[in-house]
PDB file of C-alpha atoms in Angstrom:
ATOM      1  CA  UNK T   1       0.364 -19.382  -7.707  1.00  0.00           C
ATOM      2  CA  UNK T   2       1.988 -16.333  -6.284  1.00  0.00           C
ATOM      3  CA  UNK T   3      -0.098 -14.069  -8.060  1.00  0.00           C
ATOM      4  CA  UNK T   4      -0.124 -11.446  -5.841  1.00  0.00           C
ATOM      5  CA  UNK T   5       3.413 -10.375  -3.926  1.00  0.00           C
ATOM      6  CA  UNK T   6       3.321  -8.797  -0.392  1.00  0.00           C
ATOM      7  CA  UNK T   7       5.707  -5.965  -2.036  1.00  0.00           C
ATOM      8  CA  UNK T   8       3.168  -4.922  -4.543  1.00  0.00           C
ATOM      9  CA  UNK T   9       4.889  -2.430  -7.456  1.00  0.00           C
ATOM     10  CA  UNK T  10       1.998  -1.054  -9.624  1.00  0.00           C
ATOM     11  CA  UNK T  11       0.936   2.210 -11.059  1.00  0.00           C
ATOM     12  CA  UNK T  12      -2.201   3.222 -12.511  1.00  0.00           C
ATOM     13  CA  UNK T  13      -3.294   1.936 -15.704  1.00  0.00           C
ATOM     14  CA  UNK T  14      -2.904   4.895 -18.043  1.00  0.00           C
ATOM     15  CA  UNK T  15       1.197   4.857 -16.901  1.00  0.00           C
ATOM     16  CA  UNK T  16       1.001   1.200 -17.632  1.00  0.00           C
ATOM     17  CA  UNK T  17      -0.259   1.973 -21.252  1.00  0.00           C
ATOM     18  CA  UNK T  18       2.726   4.674 -21.600  1.00  0.00           C
ATOM     19  CA  UNK T  19       5.323   2.777 -20.279  1.00  0.00           C
ATOM     20  CA  UNK T  20       6.697   1.809 -23.704  1.00  0.00           C
ATOM     21  CA  UNK T  21       6.833   5.547 -24.444  1.00  0.00           C
ATOM     22  CA  UNK T  22       9.744   6.037 -21.991  1.00  0.00           C
ATOM     23  CA  UNK T  23      13.252   4.990 -21.956  1.00  0.00           C
ATOM     24  CA  UNK T  24      13.632   6.402 -18.481  1.00  0.00           C
ATOM     25  CA  UNK T  25      12.985   5.288 -15.075  1.00  0.00           C
ATOM     26  CA  UNK T  26      11.209   1.650 -14.956  1.00  0.00           C
ATOM     27  CA  UNK T  27       7.429   2.369 -14.452  1.00  0.00           C
ATOM     28  CA  UNK T  28       7.291  -0.118 -11.717  1.00  0.00           C
ATOM     29  CA  UNK T  29       9.423   2.007  -9.518  1.00  0.00           C
ATOM     30  CA  UNK T  30       7.046   4.824 -10.012  1.00  0.00           C
ATOM     31  CA  UNK T  31       4.430   3.968  -7.375  1.00  0.00           C
ATOM     32  CA  UNK T  32       5.273   2.777  -4.012  1.00  0.00           C
ATOM     33  CA  UNK T  33       3.848   3.996  -0.802  1.00  0.00           C
ATOM     34  CA  UNK T  34       4.035   4.193   2.880  1.00  0.00           C
ATOM     35  CA  UNK T  35       3.578   0.709   4.399  1.00  0.00           C
ATOM     36  CA  UNK T  36       4.538   1.201   8.078  1.00  0.00           C
ATOM     37  CA  UNK T  37       1.188  -0.443   8.883  1.00  0.00           C
ATOM     38  CA  UNK T  38       0.966  -3.093   5.874  1.00  0.00           C
ATOM     39  CA  UNK T  39      -2.736  -4.418   5.359  1.00  0.00           C
ATOM     40  CA  UNK T  40      -3.635  -7.880   6.092  1.00  0.00           C
ATOM     41  CA  UNK T  41      -3.283 -10.460   3.089  1.00  0.00           C
ATOM     42  CA  UNK T  42      -6.681 -10.783   1.832  1.00  0.00           C
ATOM     43  CA  UNK T  43      -7.529 -14.154   0.291  1.00  0.00           C
ATOM     44  CA  UNK T  44     -10.403 -15.516  -1.345  1.00  0.00           C
ATOM     45  CA  UNK T  45     -13.375 -16.044   0.648  1.00  0.00           C
ATOM     46  CA  UNK T  46     -12.923 -13.367   3.095  1.00  0.00           C
ATOM     47  CA  UNK T  47      -9.892 -15.035   4.803  1.00  0.00           C
ATOM     48  CA  UNK T  48      -7.243 -12.655   5.935  1.00  0.00           C
ATOM     49  CA  UNK T  49      -3.514 -13.641   7.186  1.00  0.00           C
ATOM     50  CA  UNK T  50      -1.193 -10.881   9.130  1.00  0.00           C
ATOM     51  CA  UNK T  51       0.989  -9.103   6.276  1.00  0.00           C
ATOM     52  CA  UNK T  52       4.109 -11.039   5.713  1.00  0.00           C
ATOM     53  CA  UNK T  53       6.803  -8.820   6.961  1.00  0.00           C
ATOM     54  CA  UNK T  54       8.465  -7.674   3.607  1.00  0.00           C
ATOM     55  CA  UNK T  55       4.928  -5.805   3.471  1.00  0.00           C
ATOM     56  CA  UNK T  56       6.217  -3.332   5.611  1.00  0.00           C
ATOM     57  CA  UNK T  57       8.500  -2.103   2.991  1.00  0.00           C
ATOM     58  CA  UNK T  58       6.026  -2.498  -0.027  1.00  0.00           C
ATOM     59  CA  UNK T  59       2.973  -0.475  -0.891  1.00  0.00           C
ATOM     60  CA  UNK T  60      -0.512  -0.781   0.179  1.00  0.00           C
ATOM     61  CA  UNK T  61      -3.525   0.255  -1.834  1.00  0.00           C
ATOM     62  CA  UNK T  62      -4.638   3.392  -0.391  1.00  0.00           C
ATOM     63  CA  UNK T  63      -1.214   4.966  -0.544  1.00  0.00           C
ATOM     64  CA  UNK T  64      -0.757   3.664  -4.017  1.00  0.00           C
ATOM     65  CA  UNK T  65      -4.066   5.600  -4.854  1.00  0.00           C
ATOM     66  CA  UNK T  66      -2.756   8.560  -3.322  1.00  0.00           C
ATOM     67  CA  UNK T  67       0.311   8.695  -5.263  1.00  0.00           C
ATOM     68  CA  UNK T  68      -1.520   8.085  -8.689  1.00  0.00           C
ATOM     69  CA  UNK T  69      -4.064  10.769  -7.903  1.00  0.00           C
ATOM     70  CA  UNK T  70      -1.020  13.085  -7.383  1.00  0.00           C
ATOM     71  CA  UNK T  71       1.006  12.005 -10.388  1.00  0.00           C
ATOM     72  CA  UNK T  72      -1.917  12.706 -12.417  1.00  0.00           C
ATOM     73  CA  UNK T  73      -3.025  16.136 -10.935  1.00  0.00           C
ATOM     74  CA  UNK T  74       0.887  17.407 -11.590  1.00  0.00           C
ATOM     75  CA  UNK T  75       0.912  15.938 -15.212  1.00  0.00           C
ATOM     76  CA  UNK T  76      -2.460  17.454 -15.988  1.00  0.00           C
ATOM     77  CA  UNK T  77      -0.993  20.950 -14.325  1.00  0.00           C
ATOM     78  CA  UNK T  78       1.833  20.508 -16.677  1.00  0.00           C
ATOM     79  CA  UNK T  79      -0.107  19.646 -19.820  1.00  0.00           C
ATOM     80  CA  UNK T  80      -2.281  22.678 -19.487  1.00  0.00           C
ATOM     81  CA  UNK T  81       0.642  24.953 -20.221  1.00  0.00           C
ATOM     82  CA  UNK T  82       0.642  23.271 -23.635  1.00  0.00           C
ATOM     83  CA  UNK T  83      -1.766  24.256 -26.534  1.00  0.00           C
ATOM     84  CA  UNK T  84      -3.211  20.844 -26.696  1.00  0.00           C
ATOM     85  CA  UNK T  85      -6.606  19.525 -25.077  1.00  0.00           C
ATOM     86  CA  UNK T  86      -4.977  16.334 -23.740  1.00  0.00           C
ATOM     87  CA  UNK T  87      -5.129  15.255 -20.206  1.00  0.00           C
ATOM     88  CA  UNK T  88      -4.809  11.977 -18.258  1.00  0.00           C
ATOM     89  CA  UNK T  89      -7.959  10.796 -16.918  1.00  0.00           C
ATOM     90  CA  UNK T  90      -8.215  10.196 -13.323  1.00  0.00           C
ATOM     91  CA  UNK T  91      -6.835   7.002 -11.864  1.00  0.00           C
ATOM     92  CA  UNK T  92      -8.530   4.317 -11.132  1.00  0.00           C
ATOM     93  CA  UNK T  93      -9.203   2.894  -7.781  1.00  0.00           C
ATOM     94  CA  UNK T  94      -8.707  -0.821  -7.751  1.00  0.00           C
ATOM     95  CA  UNK T  95      -9.717  -3.364  -4.815  1.00  0.00           C
ATOM     96  CA  UNK T  96      -7.541  -5.948  -4.941  1.00  0.00           C
ATOM     97  CA  UNK T  97      -8.899  -7.507  -1.511  1.00  0.00           C
ATOM     98  CA  UNK T  98      -9.947 -10.976  -1.814  1.00  0.00           C
ATOM     99  CA  UNK T  99      -7.448 -11.824  -4.921  1.00  0.00           C
ATOM    100  CA  UNK T 100      -4.309 -12.995  -3.409  1.00  0.00           C
ATOM    101  CA  UNK T 101      -3.163 -16.190  -4.682  1.00  0.00           C
ATOM    102  CA  UNK T 102       0.040 -16.554  -2.979  1.00  0.00           C
ATOM    103  CA  UNK T 103      -0.716 -19.989  -1.822  1.00  0.00           C
ATOM    104  CA  UNK T 104      -3.149 -21.024  -4.480  1.00  0.00           C
ATOM    105  CA  UNK T 105      -6.686 -21.256  -4.760  1.00  0.00           C
ATOM    106  CA  UNK T 106      -8.462 -21.928  -1.224  1.00  0.00           C
ATOM    107  CA  UNK T 107     -12.024 -20.758  -1.630  1.00  0.00           C
ATOM    108  CA  UNK T 108     -14.291 -23.669  -2.854  1.00  0.00           C
ATOM    109  CA  UNK T 109     -16.876 -21.535  -4.486  1.00  0.00           C
ATOM    110  CA  UNK T 110     -13.932 -19.690  -6.363  1.00  0.00           C
ATOM    111  CA  UNK T 111     -12.492 -23.181  -7.137  1.00  0.00           C
ATOM    112  CA  UNK T 112     -15.992 -24.513  -8.642  1.00  0.00           C
ATOM    113  CA  UNK T 113     -16.765 -21.786 -10.795  1.00  0.00           C
ATOM    114  CA  UNK T 114     -13.201 -20.704 -12.083  1.00  0.00           C
ATOM    115  CA  UNK T 115     -10.913 -23.348 -11.239  1.00  0.00           C
ATOM    116  CA  UNK T 116      -7.360 -21.922 -11.463  1.00  0.00           C
ATOM    117  CA  UNK T 117      -8.345 -19.365 -13.636  1.00  0.00           C
ATOM    118  CA  UNK T 118      -8.592 -15.595 -12.218  1.00  0.00           C
ATOM    119  CA  UNK T 119     -11.519 -14.695 -11.100  1.00  0.00           C
ATOM    120  CA  UNK T 120     -10.911 -10.837 -11.997  1.00  0.00           C
ATOM    121  CA  UNK T 121     -10.256 -11.523 -15.743  1.00  0.00           C
ATOM    122  CA  UNK T 122     -13.918 -11.349 -16.738  1.00  0.00           C
ATOM    123  CA  UNK T 123     -14.408  -7.639 -15.057  1.00  0.00           C
ATOM    124  CA  UNK T 124     -10.664  -6.499 -15.863  1.00  0.00           C
ATOM    125  CA  UNK T 125     -10.598  -2.767 -16.420  1.00  0.00           C
ATOM    126  CA  UNK T 126      -9.465  -1.943 -19.918  1.00  0.00           C
ATOM    127  CA  UNK T 127      -6.090  -0.342 -20.502  1.00  0.00           C
ATOM    128  CA  UNK T 128      -6.842   3.398 -22.104  1.00  0.00           C
ATOM    129  CA  UNK T 129      -5.576   4.148 -25.313  1.00  0.00           C
ATOM    130  CA  UNK T 130      -1.784   4.744 -25.536  1.00  0.00           C
ATOM    131  CA  UNK T 131      -0.823   8.684 -26.853  1.00  0.00           C
ATOM    132  CA  UNK T 132      -0.186   9.621 -29.912  1.00  0.00           C
ATOM    133  CA  UNK T 133       3.476  11.005 -30.756  1.00  0.00           C
ATOM    134  CA  UNK T 134       2.639  14.344 -29.665  1.00  0.00           C
ATOM    135  CA  UNK T 135       1.234  13.357 -26.745  1.00  0.00           C
ATOM    136  CA  UNK T 136       4.017  11.249 -25.882  1.00  0.00           C
ATOM    137  CA  UNK T 137       6.104  14.018 -26.464  1.00  0.00           C
ATOM    138  CA  UNK T 138       4.546  16.377 -23.653  1.00  0.00           C
ATOM    139  CA  UNK T 139       4.664  13.499 -21.312  1.00  0.00           C
ATOM    140  CA  UNK T 140       8.298  11.972 -21.602  1.00  0.00           C
ATOM    141  CA  UNK T 141      10.134  14.635 -23.449  1.00  0.00           C
ATOM    142  CA  UNK T 142      12.130  14.366 -26.521  1.00  0.00           C
ATOM    143  CA  UNK T 143      14.551  11.346 -25.046  1.00  0.00           C
ATOM    144  CA  UNK T 144      12.049   9.930 -23.187  1.00  0.00           C
ATOM    145  CA  UNK T 145      13.101  11.195 -19.770  1.00  0.00           C
ATOM    146  CA  UNK T 146      11.641  14.684 -19.361  1.00  0.00           C
ATOM    147  CA  UNK T 147       8.284  16.075 -20.101  1.00  0.00           C
ATOM    148  CA  UNK T 148       5.211  15.906 -17.734  1.00  0.00           C
ATOM    149  CA  UNK T 149       6.043  13.112 -16.184  1.00  0.00           C
ATOM    150  CA  UNK T 150       9.663  14.193 -15.230  1.00  0.00           C
ATOM    151  CA  UNK T 151       7.890  17.133 -13.483  1.00  0.00           C
ATOM    152  CA  UNK T 152       5.702  14.790 -11.775  1.00  0.00           C
ATOM    153  CA  UNK T 153       8.780  12.725 -10.745  1.00  0.00           C
ATOM    154  CA  UNK T 154      10.487  15.622  -9.243  1.00  0.00           C
ATOM    155  CA  UNK T 155       7.376  16.978  -7.442  1.00  0.00           C
ATOM    156  CA  UNK T 156       7.021  13.582  -5.794  1.00  0.00           C
ATOM    157  CA  UNK T 157      10.754  13.028  -5.163  1.00  0.00           C
ATOM    158  CA  UNK T 158      10.499   9.592  -7.057  1.00  0.00           C
ATOM    159  CA  UNK T 159      13.213  10.770  -9.227  1.00  0.00           C
ATOM    160  CA  UNK T 160      15.701   9.241  -6.845  1.00  0.00           C
ATOM    161  CA  UNK T 161      14.410   5.795  -6.156  1.00  0.00           C
ATOM    162  CA  UNK T 162      16.854   3.784  -3.605  1.00  0.00           C
ATOM    163  CA  UNK T 163      17.417   0.681  -6.215  1.00  0.00           C
ATOM    164  CA  UNK T 164      19.444  -1.105  -4.135  1.00  0.00           C
ATOM    165  CA  UNK T 165      16.603  -1.217  -1.396  1.00  0.00           C
ATOM    166  CA  UNK T 166      13.997  -1.954  -4.164  1.00  0.00           C
ATOM    167  CA  UNK T 167      15.881  -5.121  -5.542  1.00  0.00           C
ATOM    168  CA  UNK T 168      16.479  -6.373  -1.930  1.00  0.00           C
ATOM    169  CA  UNK T 169      12.477  -6.281  -1.247  1.00  0.00           C
ATOM    170  CA  UNK T 170      11.693  -7.871  -4.237  1.00  0.00           C
ATOM    171  CA  UNK T 171      14.352 -10.425  -3.997  1.00  0.00           C
ATOM    172  CA  UNK T 172      13.165 -11.378  -0.354  1.00  0.00           C
ATOM    173  CA  UNK T 173       9.616 -11.373  -1.278  1.00  0.00           C
ATOM    174  CA  UNK T 174       9.752 -13.892  -4.427  1.00  0.00           C
ATOM    175  CA  UNK T 175      12.970 -15.696  -2.679  1.00  0.00           C
ATOM    176  CA  UNK T 176      11.238 -16.573   0.588  1.00  0.00           C
ATOM    177  CA  UNK T 177       8.116 -17.945  -1.427  1.00  0.00           C
ATOM    178  CA  UNK T 178      10.668 -20.032  -3.213  1.00  0.00           C
ATOM    179  CA  UNK T 179      12.687 -21.292  -0.508  1.00  0.00           C
ATOM    180  CA  UNK T 180       9.835 -21.958   1.830  1.00  0.00           C
ATOM    181  CA  UNK T 181       8.621 -24.565  -0.344  1.00  0.00           C
ATOM    182  CA  UNK T 182      12.014 -26.429   0.690  1.00  0.00           C
ATOM    183  CA  UNK T 183      11.819 -26.295   4.866  1.00  0.00           C
ATOM    184  CA  UNK T 184      10.950 -29.586   6.242  1.00  0.00           C
ATOM    185  CA  UNK T 185       7.846 -28.358   7.861  1.00  0.00           C
ATOM    186  CA  UNK T 186       6.335 -27.393   4.369  1.00  0.00           C
ATOM    187  CA  UNK T 187       7.297 -30.539   2.555  1.00  0.00           C
ATOM    188  CA  UNK T 188       5.517 -32.238   5.360  1.00  0.00           C
ATOM    189  CA  UNK T 189       2.371 -30.413   4.666  1.00  0.00           C
ATOM    190  CA  UNK T 190       2.649 -30.964   1.114  1.00  0.00           C
ATOM    191  CA  UNK T 191       3.003 -34.552   1.935  1.00  0.00           C
ATOM    192  CA  UNK T 192      -0.242 -34.162   4.155  1.00  0.00           C
ATOM    193  CA  UNK T 193      -2.009 -32.039   1.327  1.00  0.00           C
ATOM    194  CA  UNK T 194      -0.864 -34.786  -1.335  1.00  0.00           C
ATOM    195  CA  UNK T 195      -2.204 -37.724   0.495  1.00  0.00           C
ATOM    196  CA  UNK T 196      -5.574 -35.838   0.991  1.00  0.00           C
ATOM    197  CA  UNK T 197      -5.763 -35.260  -2.780  1.00  0.00           C
ATOM    198  CA  UNK T 198      -5.015 -38.786  -3.461  1.00  0.00           C
ATOM    199  CA  UNK T 199      -7.823 -40.052  -1.213  1.00  0.00           C
ATOM    200  CA  UNK T 200      -9.990 -38.092  -3.793  1.00  0.00           C
ATOM    201  CA  UNK T 201      -8.832 -39.349  -6.668  1.00  0.00           C
ATOM    202  CA  UNK T 202      -5.961 -36.766  -7.836  1.00  0.00           C
ATOM    203  CA  UNK T 203      -2.213 -37.442  -7.674  1.00  0.00           C
ATOM    204  CA  UNK T 204      -0.115 -34.523  -7.420  1.00  0.00           C
ATOM    205  CA  UNK T 205       2.842 -33.976  -5.337  1.00  0.00           C
ATOM    206  CA  UNK T 206       2.528 -30.297  -4.278  1.00  0.00           C
ATOM    207  CA  UNK T 207      -0.328 -27.258  -4.924  1.00  0.00           C
ATOM    208  CA  UNK T 208       2.003 -25.905  -7.587  1.00  0.00           C
ATOM    209  CA  UNK T 209       1.897 -29.110  -9.443  1.00  0.00           C
ATOM    210  CA  UNK T 210      -2.021 -29.098  -9.181  1.00  0.00           C
ATOM    211  CA  UNK T 211      -1.877 -25.225 -10.462  1.00  0.00           C
ATOM    212  CA  UNK T 212       0.356 -25.989 -13.049  1.00  0.00           C
ATOM    213  CA  UNK T 213       0.242 -24.323 -16.752  1.00  0.00           C
ATOM    214  CA  UNK T 214      -2.107 -26.977 -18.439  1.00  0.00           C
ATOM    215  CA  UNK T 215      -5.302 -25.645 -17.423  1.00  0.00           C
ATOM    216  CA  UNK T 216      -4.108 -22.081 -18.822  1.00  0.00           C
ATOM    217  CA  UNK T 217      -4.048 -23.335 -22.438  1.00  0.00           C
ATOM    218  CA  UNK T 218      -7.838 -22.542 -22.561  1.00  0.00           C
ATOM    219  CA  UNK T 219      -9.435 -19.045 -21.729  1.00  0.00           C
ATOM    220  CA  UNK T 220     -12.209 -20.515 -19.424  1.00  0.00           C
ATOM    221  CA  UNK T 221     -11.752 -23.633 -17.027  1.00  0.00           C
ATOM    222  CA  UNK T 222     -12.702 -27.104 -17.827  1.00  0.00           C
ATOM    223  CA  UNK T 223     -15.069 -29.380 -15.496  1.00  0.00           C
ATOM    224  CA  UNK T 224     -11.995 -31.441 -14.539  1.00  0.00           C
ATOM    225  CA  UNK T 225     -10.145 -28.120 -13.840  1.00  0.00           C
ATOM    226  CA  UNK T 226     -12.758 -27.145 -11.180  1.00  0.00           C
ATOM    227  CA  UNK T 227     -12.816 -30.587  -9.802  1.00  0.00           C
ATOM    228  CA  UNK T 228      -9.081 -30.566  -9.044  1.00  0.00           C
ATOM    229  CA  UNK T 229      -9.171 -27.007  -7.583  1.00  0.00           C
ATOM    230  CA  UNK T 230     -12.260 -27.989  -5.497  1.00  0.00           C
ATOM    231  CA  UNK T 231     -10.294 -30.663  -4.032  1.00  0.00           C
ATOM    232  CA  UNK T 232      -7.155 -28.547  -3.854  1.00  0.00           C
ATOM    233  CA  UNK T 233      -8.889 -25.842  -1.800  1.00  0.00           C
ATOM    234  CA  UNK T 234     -10.625 -28.771   0.442  1.00  0.00           C
ATOM    235  CA  UNK T 235      -7.223 -30.413   1.365  1.00  0.00           C
ATOM    236  CA  UNK T 236      -5.454 -26.975   1.993  1.00  0.00           C
ATOM    237  CA  UNK T 237      -8.182 -26.659   4.382  1.00  0.00           C
ATOM    238  CA  UNK T 238      -8.039 -30.054   5.990  1.00  0.00           C
ATOM    239  CA  UNK T 239      -4.308 -29.907   6.615  1.00  0.00           C
ATOM    240  CA  UNK T 240      -4.330 -26.169   7.537  1.00  0.00           C
ATOM    241  CA  UNK T 241      -1.829 -25.508   4.834  1.00  0.00           C
ATOM    242  CA  UNK T 242      -2.311 -21.726   4.142  1.00  0.00           C
ATOM    243  CA  UNK T 243      -1.522 -20.961   7.903  1.00  0.00           C
ATOM    244  CA  UNK T 244       1.423 -23.273   8.225  1.00  0.00           C
ATOM    245  CA  UNK T 245       2.882 -22.171   5.190  1.00  0.00           C
ATOM    246  CA  UNK T 246       2.258 -18.457   6.236  1.00  0.00           C
ATOM    247  CA  UNK T 247       4.030 -18.917   9.308  1.00  0.00           C
ATOM    248  CA  UNK T 248       7.038 -20.605   8.154  1.00  0.00           C
ATOM    249  CA  UNK T 249       7.234 -18.010   5.255  1.00  0.00           C
ATOM    250  CA  UNK T 250       7.188 -15.104   7.559  1.00  0.00           C
ATOM    251  CA  UNK T 251      10.096 -16.365   9.907  1.00  0.00           C
ATOM    252  CA  UNK T 252      12.267 -16.898   6.920  1.00  0.00           C
ATOM    253  CA  UNK T 253      11.530 -13.520   5.676  1.00  0.00           C
ATOM    254  CA  UNK T 254      12.227 -12.103   9.067  1.00  0.00           C
ATOM    255  CA  UNK T 255      15.813 -13.705   8.821  1.00  0.00           C
ATOM    256  CA  UNK T 256      16.053 -12.087   5.564  1.00  0.00           C
ATOM    257  CA  UNK T 257      15.151  -8.866   6.574  1.00  0.00           C
ATOM    258  CA  UNK T 258      17.807  -8.527   9.615  1.00  0.00           C
ATOM    259  CA  UNK T 259      20.341  -9.192   7.177  1.00  0.00           C
ATOM    260  CA  UNK T 260      19.038  -6.048   5.271  1.00  0.00           C
ATOM    261  CA  UNK T 261      17.986  -3.857   7.686  1.00  0.00           C
ATOM    262  CA  UNK T 262      19.880  -0.385   6.524  1.00  0.00           C
ATOM    263  CA  UNK T 263      18.623  -0.854   2.835  1.00  0.00           C
ATOM    264  CA  UNK T 264      14.816  -1.567   3.703  1.00  0.00           C
ATOM    265  CA  UNK T 265      14.800   1.074   6.438  1.00  0.00           C
ATOM    266  CA  UNK T 266      16.113   3.240   3.764  1.00  0.00           C
ATOM    267  CA  UNK T 267      13.507   2.360   1.449  1.00  0.00           C
ATOM    268  CA  UNK T 268      10.767   3.054   3.624  1.00  0.00           C
ATOM    269  CA  UNK T 269      11.825   6.218   4.520  1.00  0.00           C
ATOM    270  CA  UNK T 270      11.815   6.842   0.931  1.00  0.00           C
ATOM    271  CA  UNK T 271       7.978   5.808   0.595  1.00  0.00           C
ATOM    272  CA  UNK T 272       6.803   7.750   3.822  1.00  0.00           C
ATOM    273  CA  UNK T 273       8.499  11.098   1.933  1.00  0.00           C
ATOM    274  CA  UNK T 274       6.955  10.184  -1.465  1.00  0.00           C
ATOM    275  CA  UNK T 275       3.654   9.731   0.057  1.00  0.00           C
ATOM    276  CA  UNK T 276       3.780  12.862   2.382  1.00  0.00           C
ATOM    277  CA  UNK T 277       4.381  14.887  -0.493  1.00  0.00           C
ATOM    278  CA  UNK T 278       1.604  13.306  -2.773  1.00  0.00           C
ATOM    279  CA  UNK T 279      -0.596  13.993  -0.016  1.00  0.00           C
ATOM    280  CA  UNK T 280       0.505  17.478   0.193  1.00  0.00           C
ATOM    281  CA  UNK T 281      -0.077  18.169  -3.420  1.00  0.00           C
ATOM    282  CA  UNK T 282      -3.273  16.871  -3.396  1.00  0.00           C
ATOM    283  CA  UNK T 283      -4.010  19.468  -0.669  1.00  0.00           C
ATOM    284  CA  UNK T 284      -2.636  22.177  -2.700  1.00  0.00           C
ATOM    285  CA  UNK T 285      -4.551  21.137  -5.855  1.00  0.00           C
ATOM    286  CA  UNK T 286      -7.871  20.886  -3.771  1.00  0.00           C
ATOM    287  CA  UNK T 287      -7.743  24.073  -2.081  1.00  0.00           C
TER     288      UNK T 287
END
């Protein structure tokens, strides 16, 4: 569970393929956007929840795509000064709506078809080939900290990531999910869910136990996995588990954010500045 974090940290597939080339800044630090108006959490089956509070300090899909486009534009402009023909491809625009599994499987159709397996796996985009030695040197420099990627980082202002704010945001995102499961109101809803599952013939103390790793020994879901997942989704709906869990976790995050306001506001300002620089670079490129 918790397959999609409310604080999304990602980069385009080409940069993911190149992360082993660099010994500099963690690639996961390279793409963060302005999330002053974080999007709703889009769950399976078209269900949407209000964004978790920490989402205001993360990245939305649109801002992330703007950053990816700008980074590719700067890198390719830099590569054009070299004698090689190598260029980065345009970044893919990934639509992650409807894929959040933060609170587990909730859609009956998805459960019946995929069980606890990820419905996206069958259509996942392939990762581009890793650059050769000469191309890596152009991208990352001799020491892995320079090259055209360094030029892009400087242009976007992403060379000065507020690491303390990043760590706090990540910690809140993960810790709130873990700690919320211990709250009395959540242990109560888990108990109600477990009773519902028992009436359907399945003995699990919590949704996390039902979605356990035993299912993933096989690349495809078994008939039993699908039946358990269908019961899981139905029982979540019966006891209103997702809404109750989301409300409890939101309150928990709000308390955590109040204890770290200064660092998180600094992180938000950093995001805003970087995204604005990216938009400006793209306007220049297209003019």
